[in-house]
């Protein structure tokens, strides 16, 4: 049987903080892709076809690894459309 890996993170008191699931870009909802395409990162190129989906107590988001302006960038897109820079790695 196929098993899906869902690593969960907990704080020191045992409270659930987040769960991460890798999904293929084709499984990302179209509205999430549209939020990214309508952001300042519209001209970016996906670095990987696997996207990280995070579930948290404060809401869920998708983390895209993209190439943008000569840098490897992590961008988070929330289910309500907020797009934010999560990390940057210069080449």
mmCIF file with all atom_site columns, C-alpha atoms in Angstrom, residues 4-90:
data_model
loop_
_atom_site.group_PDB
_atom_site.id
_atom_site.type_symbol
_atom_site.label_atom_id
_atom_site.label_alt_id
_atom_site.label_comp_id
_atom_site.label_asym_id
_atom_site.label_entity_id
_atom_site.label_seq_id
_atom_site.pdbx_PDB_ins_code
_atom_site.Cartn_x
_atom_site.Cartn_y
_atom_site.Cartn_z
_atom_site.occupancy
_atom_site.B_iso_or_equiv
_atom_site.pdbx_formal_charge
_atom_site.auth_seq_id
_atom_site.auth_comp_id
_atom_site.auth_asym_id
_atom_site.auth_atom_id
_atom_site.pdbx_PDB_model_num
ATOM 1  C CA . UNK A 1 4  ? 1.566  9.399  2.475   1.00 0.00 ? 4  UNK A CA 1
ATOM 2  C CA . UNK A 1 5  ? 4.111  11.180 4.628   1.00 0.00 ? 5  UNK A CA 1
ATOM 3  C CA . UNK A 1 6  ? 2.618  13.920 6.826   1.00 0.00 ? 6  UNK A CA 1
ATOM 4  C CA . UNK A 1 7  ? 5.326  15.089 9.246   1.00 0.00 ? 7  UNK A CA 1
ATOM 5  C CA . UNK A 1 8  ? 3.758  16.899 12.195  1.00 0.00 ? 8  UNK A CA 1
ATOM 6  C CA . UNK A 1 9  ? 5.584  19.371 14.454  1.00 0.00 ? 9  UNK A CA 1
ATOM 7  C CA . UNK A 1 10 ? 4.825  19.946 18.116  1.00 0.00 ? 10 UNK A CA 1
ATOM 8  C CA . UNK A 1 11 ? 6.097  22.487 20.637  1.00 0.00 ? 11 UNK A CA 1
ATOM 9  C CA . UNK A 1 12 ? 7.843  21.542 23.895  1.00 0.00 ? 12 UNK A CA 1
ATOM 10 C CA . UNK A 1 13 ? 4.474  21.217 25.675  1.00 0.00 ? 13 UNK A CA 1
ATOM 11 C CA . UNK A 1 14 ? 3.189  18.728 23.099  1.00 0.00 ? 14 UNK A CA 1
ATOM 12 C CA . UNK A 1 15 ? 0.878  21.172 21.310  1.00 0.00 ? 15 UNK A CA 1
ATOM 13 C CA . UNK A 1 16 ? 0.463  20.647 17.586  1.00 0.00 ? 16 UNK A CA 1
ATOM 14 C CA . UNK A 1 17 ? 2.152  23.425 15.586  1.00 0.00 ? 17 UNK A CA 1
ATOM 15 C CA . UNK A 1 18 ? 1.928  22.299 11.954  1.00 0.00 ? 18 UNK A CA 1
ATOM 16 C CA . UNK A 1 19 ? 1.727  19.394 9.540   1.00 0.00 ? 19 UNK A CA 1
ATOM 17 C CA . UNK A 1 20 ? 3.498  19.405 6.175   1.00 0.00 ? 20 UNK A CA 1
ATOM 18 C CA . UNK A 1 21 ? 2.418  17.403 3.129   1.00 0.00 ? 21 UNK A CA 1
ATOM 19 C CA . UNK A 1 22 ? 4.196  17.363 -0.229  1.00 0.00 ? 22 UNK A CA 1
ATOM 20 C CA . UNK A 1 23 ? 1.774  17.557 -3.140  1.00 0.00 ? 23 UNK A CA 1
ATOM 21 C CA . UNK A 1 24 ? 2.304  17.762 -6.886  1.00 0.00 ? 24 UNK A CA 1
ATOM 22 C CA . UNK A 1 25 ? 1.764  21.193 -8.412  1.00 0.00 ? 25 UNK A CA 1
ATOM 23 C CA . UNK A 1 26 ? -1.152 19.774 -10.446 1.00 0.00 ? 26 UNK A CA 1
ATOM 24 C CA . UNK A 1 27 ? -2.959 19.107 -7.133  1.00 0.00 ? 27 UNK A CA 1
ATOM 25 C CA . UNK A 1 28 ? -2.722 22.729 -5.992  1.00 0.00 ? 28 UNK A CA 1
ATOM 26 C CA . UNK A 1 29 ? -6.160 24.390 -6.259  1.00 0.00 ? 29 UNK A CA 1
ATOM 27 C CA . UNK A 1 30 ? -6.445 26.761 -9.217  1.00 0.00 ? 30 UNK A CA 1
ATOM 28 C CA . UNK A 1 31 ? -7.309 29.758 -7.013  1.00 0.00 ? 31 UNK A CA 1
ATOM 29 C CA . UNK A 1 32 ? -4.005 29.315 -5.114  1.00 0.00 ? 32 UNK A CA 1
ATOM 30 C CA . UNK A 1 33 ? -2.086 29.326 -8.410  1.00 0.00 ? 33 UNK A CA 1
ATOM 31 C CA . UNK A 1 34 ? -4.029 32.442 -9.472  1.00 0.00 ? 34 UNK A CA 1
ATOM 32 C CA . UNK A 1 35 ? -3.095 34.237 -6.235  1.00 0.00 ? 35 UNK A CA 1
ATOM 33 C CA . UNK A 1 36 ? 0.574  33.542 -7.035  1.00 0.00 ? 36 UNK A CA 1
ATOM 34 C CA . UNK A 1 37 ? 0.167  34.581 -10.688 1.00 0.00 ? 37 UNK A CA 1
ATOM 35 C CA . UNK A 1 38 ? -1.450 37.868 -9.620  1.00 0.00 ? 38 UNK A CA 1
ATOM 36 C CA . UNK A 1 39 ? 1.369  38.714 -7.209  1.00 0.00 ? 39 UNK A CA 1
ATOM 37 C CA . UNK A 1 40 ? 4.777  40.341 -7.623  1.00 0.00 ? 40 UNK A CA 1
ATOM 38 C CA . UNK A 1 41 ? 6.105  36.811 -8.269  1.00 0.00 ? 41 UNK A CA 1
ATOM 39 C CA . UNK A 1 42 ? 4.090  36.337 -11.470 1.00 0.00 ? 42 UNK A CA 1
ATOM 40 C CA . UNK A 1 43 ? 7.220  36.237 -13.644 1.00 0.00 ? 43 UNK A CA 1
ATOM 41 C CA . UNK A 1 44 ? 8.829  33.526 -11.530 1.00 0.00 ? 44 UNK A CA 1
ATOM 42 C CA . UNK A 1 45 ? 9.639  29.970 -12.570 1.00 0.00 ? 45 UNK A CA 1
ATOM 43 C CA . UNK A 1 46 ? 8.777  26.990 -10.384 1.00 0.00 ? 46 UNK A CA 1
ATOM 44 C CA . UNK A 1 47 ? 11.927 25.266 -9.183  1.00 0.00 ? 47 UNK A CA 1
ATOM 45 C CA . UNK A 1 48 ? 10.182 22.070 -8.170  1.00 0.00 ? 48 UNK A CA 1
ATOM 46 C CA . UNK A 1 49 ? 6.924  20.374 -9.095  1.00 0.00 ? 49 UNK A CA 1
ATOM 47 C CA . UNK A 1 50 ? 6.456  19.282 -5.483  1.00 0.00 ? 50 UNK A CA 1
ATOM 48 C CA . UNK A 1 51 ? 4.758  21.930 -3.361  1.00 0.00 ? 51 UNK A CA 1
ATOM 49 C CA . UNK A 1 52 ? 4.638  21.865 0.450   1.00 0.00 ? 52 UNK A CA 1
ATOM 50 C CA . UNK A 1 53 ? 1.162  22.195 1.931   1.00 0.00 ? 53 UNK A CA 1
ATOM 51 C CA . UNK A 1 54 ? 1.134  23.283 5.587   1.00 0.00 ? 54 UNK A CA 1
ATOM 52 C CA . UNK A 1 55 ? -1.768 22.911 7.976   1.00 0.00 ? 55 UNK A CA 1
ATOM 53 C CA . UNK A 1 56 ? -1.492 25.102 11.092  1.00 0.00 ? 56 UNK A CA 1
ATOM 54 C CA . UNK A 1 57 ? -3.806 26.197 13.899  1.00 0.00 ? 57 UNK A CA 1
ATOM 55 C CA . UNK A 1 58 ? -3.794 29.698 12.346  1.00 0.00 ? 58 UNK A CA 1
ATOM 56 C CA . UNK A 1 59 ? -4.653 28.558 8.811   1.00 0.00 ? 59 UNK A CA 1
ATOM 57 C CA . UNK A 1 60 ? -3.297 26.580 5.901   1.00 0.00 ? 60 UNK A CA 1
ATOM 58 C CA . UNK A 1 61 ? -0.839 27.657 3.229   1.00 0.00 ? 61 UNK A CA 1
ATOM 59 C CA . UNK A 1 62 ? 1.122  26.412 0.241   1.00 0.00 ? 62 UNK A CA 1
ATOM 60 C CA . UNK A 1 63 ? 4.892  26.955 -0.019  1.00 0.00 ? 63 UNK A CA 1
ATOM 61 C CA . UNK A 1 64 ? 6.292  27.298 -3.543  1.00 0.00 ? 64 UNK A CA 1
ATOM 62 C CA . UNK A 1 65 ? 10.015 27.094 -4.324  1.00 0.00 ? 65 UNK A CA 1
ATOM 63 C CA . UNK A 1 66 ? 10.587 29.439 -7.255  1.00 0.00 ? 66 UNK A CA 1
ATOM 64 C CA . UNK A 1 67 ? 13.338 31.161 -9.199  1.00 0.00 ? 67 UNK A CA 1
ATOM 65 C CA . UNK A 1 68 ? 12.820 34.915 -9.080  1.00 0.00 ? 68 UNK A CA 1
ATOM 66 C CA . UNK A 1 69 ? 15.232 37.682 -10.113 1.00 0.00 ? 69 UNK A CA 1
ATOM 67 C CA . UNK A 1 70 ? 18.292 35.435 -9.893  1.00 0.00 ? 70 UNK A CA 1
ATOM 68 C CA . UNK A 1 71 ? 17.423 33.980 -6.503  1.00 0.00 ? 71 UNK A CA 1
ATOM 69 C CA . UNK A 1 72 ? 15.844 30.826 -5.159  1.00 0.00 ? 72 UNK A CA 1
ATOM 70 C CA . UNK A 1 73 ? 12.805 32.035 -3.227  1.00 0.00 ? 73 UNK A CA 1
ATOM 71 C CA . UNK A 1 74 ? 10.251 30.364 -0.972  1.00 0.00 ? 74 UNK A CA 1
ATOM 72 C CA . UNK A 1 75 ? 6.827  31.960 -1.277  1.00 0.00 ? 75 UNK A CA 1
ATOM 73 C CA . UNK A 1 76 ? 3.811  31.179 0.896   1.00 0.00 ? 76 UNK A CA 1
ATOM 74 C CA . UNK A 1 77 ? 0.262  31.494 -0.418  1.00 0.00 ? 77 UNK A CA 1
ATOM 75 C CA . UNK A 1 78 ? -2.577 31.257 2.096   1.00 0.00 ? 78 UNK A CA 1
ATOM 76 C CA . UNK A 1 79 ? -5.990 29.896 1.260   1.00 0.00 ? 79 UNK A CA 1
ATOM 77 C CA . UNK A 1 80 ? -7.419 33.427 1.515   1.00 0.00 ? 80 UNK A CA 1
ATOM 78 C CA . UNK A 1 81 ? -4.935 34.820 -1.032  1.00 0.00 ? 81 UNK A CA 1
ATOM 79 C CA . UNK A 1 82 ? -2.127 36.347 1.018   1.00 0.00 ? 82 UNK A CA 1
ATOM 80 C CA . UNK A 1 83 ? 1.212  35.944 -0.800  1.00 0.00 ? 83 UNK A CA 1
ATOM 81 C CA . UNK A 1 84 ? 4.396  36.443 1.220   1.00 0.00 ? 84 UNK A CA 1
ATOM 82 C CA . UNK A 1 85 ? 8.111  35.829 0.979   1.00 0.00 ? 85 UNK A CA 1
ATOM 83 C CA . UNK A 1 86 ? 9.138  32.971 3.281   1.00 0.00 ? 86 UNK A CA 1
ATOM 84 C CA . UNK A 1 87 ? 12.822 32.646 2.367   1.00 0.00 ? 87 UNK A CA 1
ATOM 85 C CA . UNK A 1 88 ? 15.531 33.770 -0.026  1.00 0.00 ? 88 UNK A CA 1
ATOM 86 C CA . UNK A 1 89 ? 18.723 32.115 -1.251  1.00 0.00 ? 89 UNK A CA 1
ATOM 87 C CA . UNK A 1 90 ? 21.025 34.057 -3.558  1.00 0.00 ? 90 UNK A CA 1
#
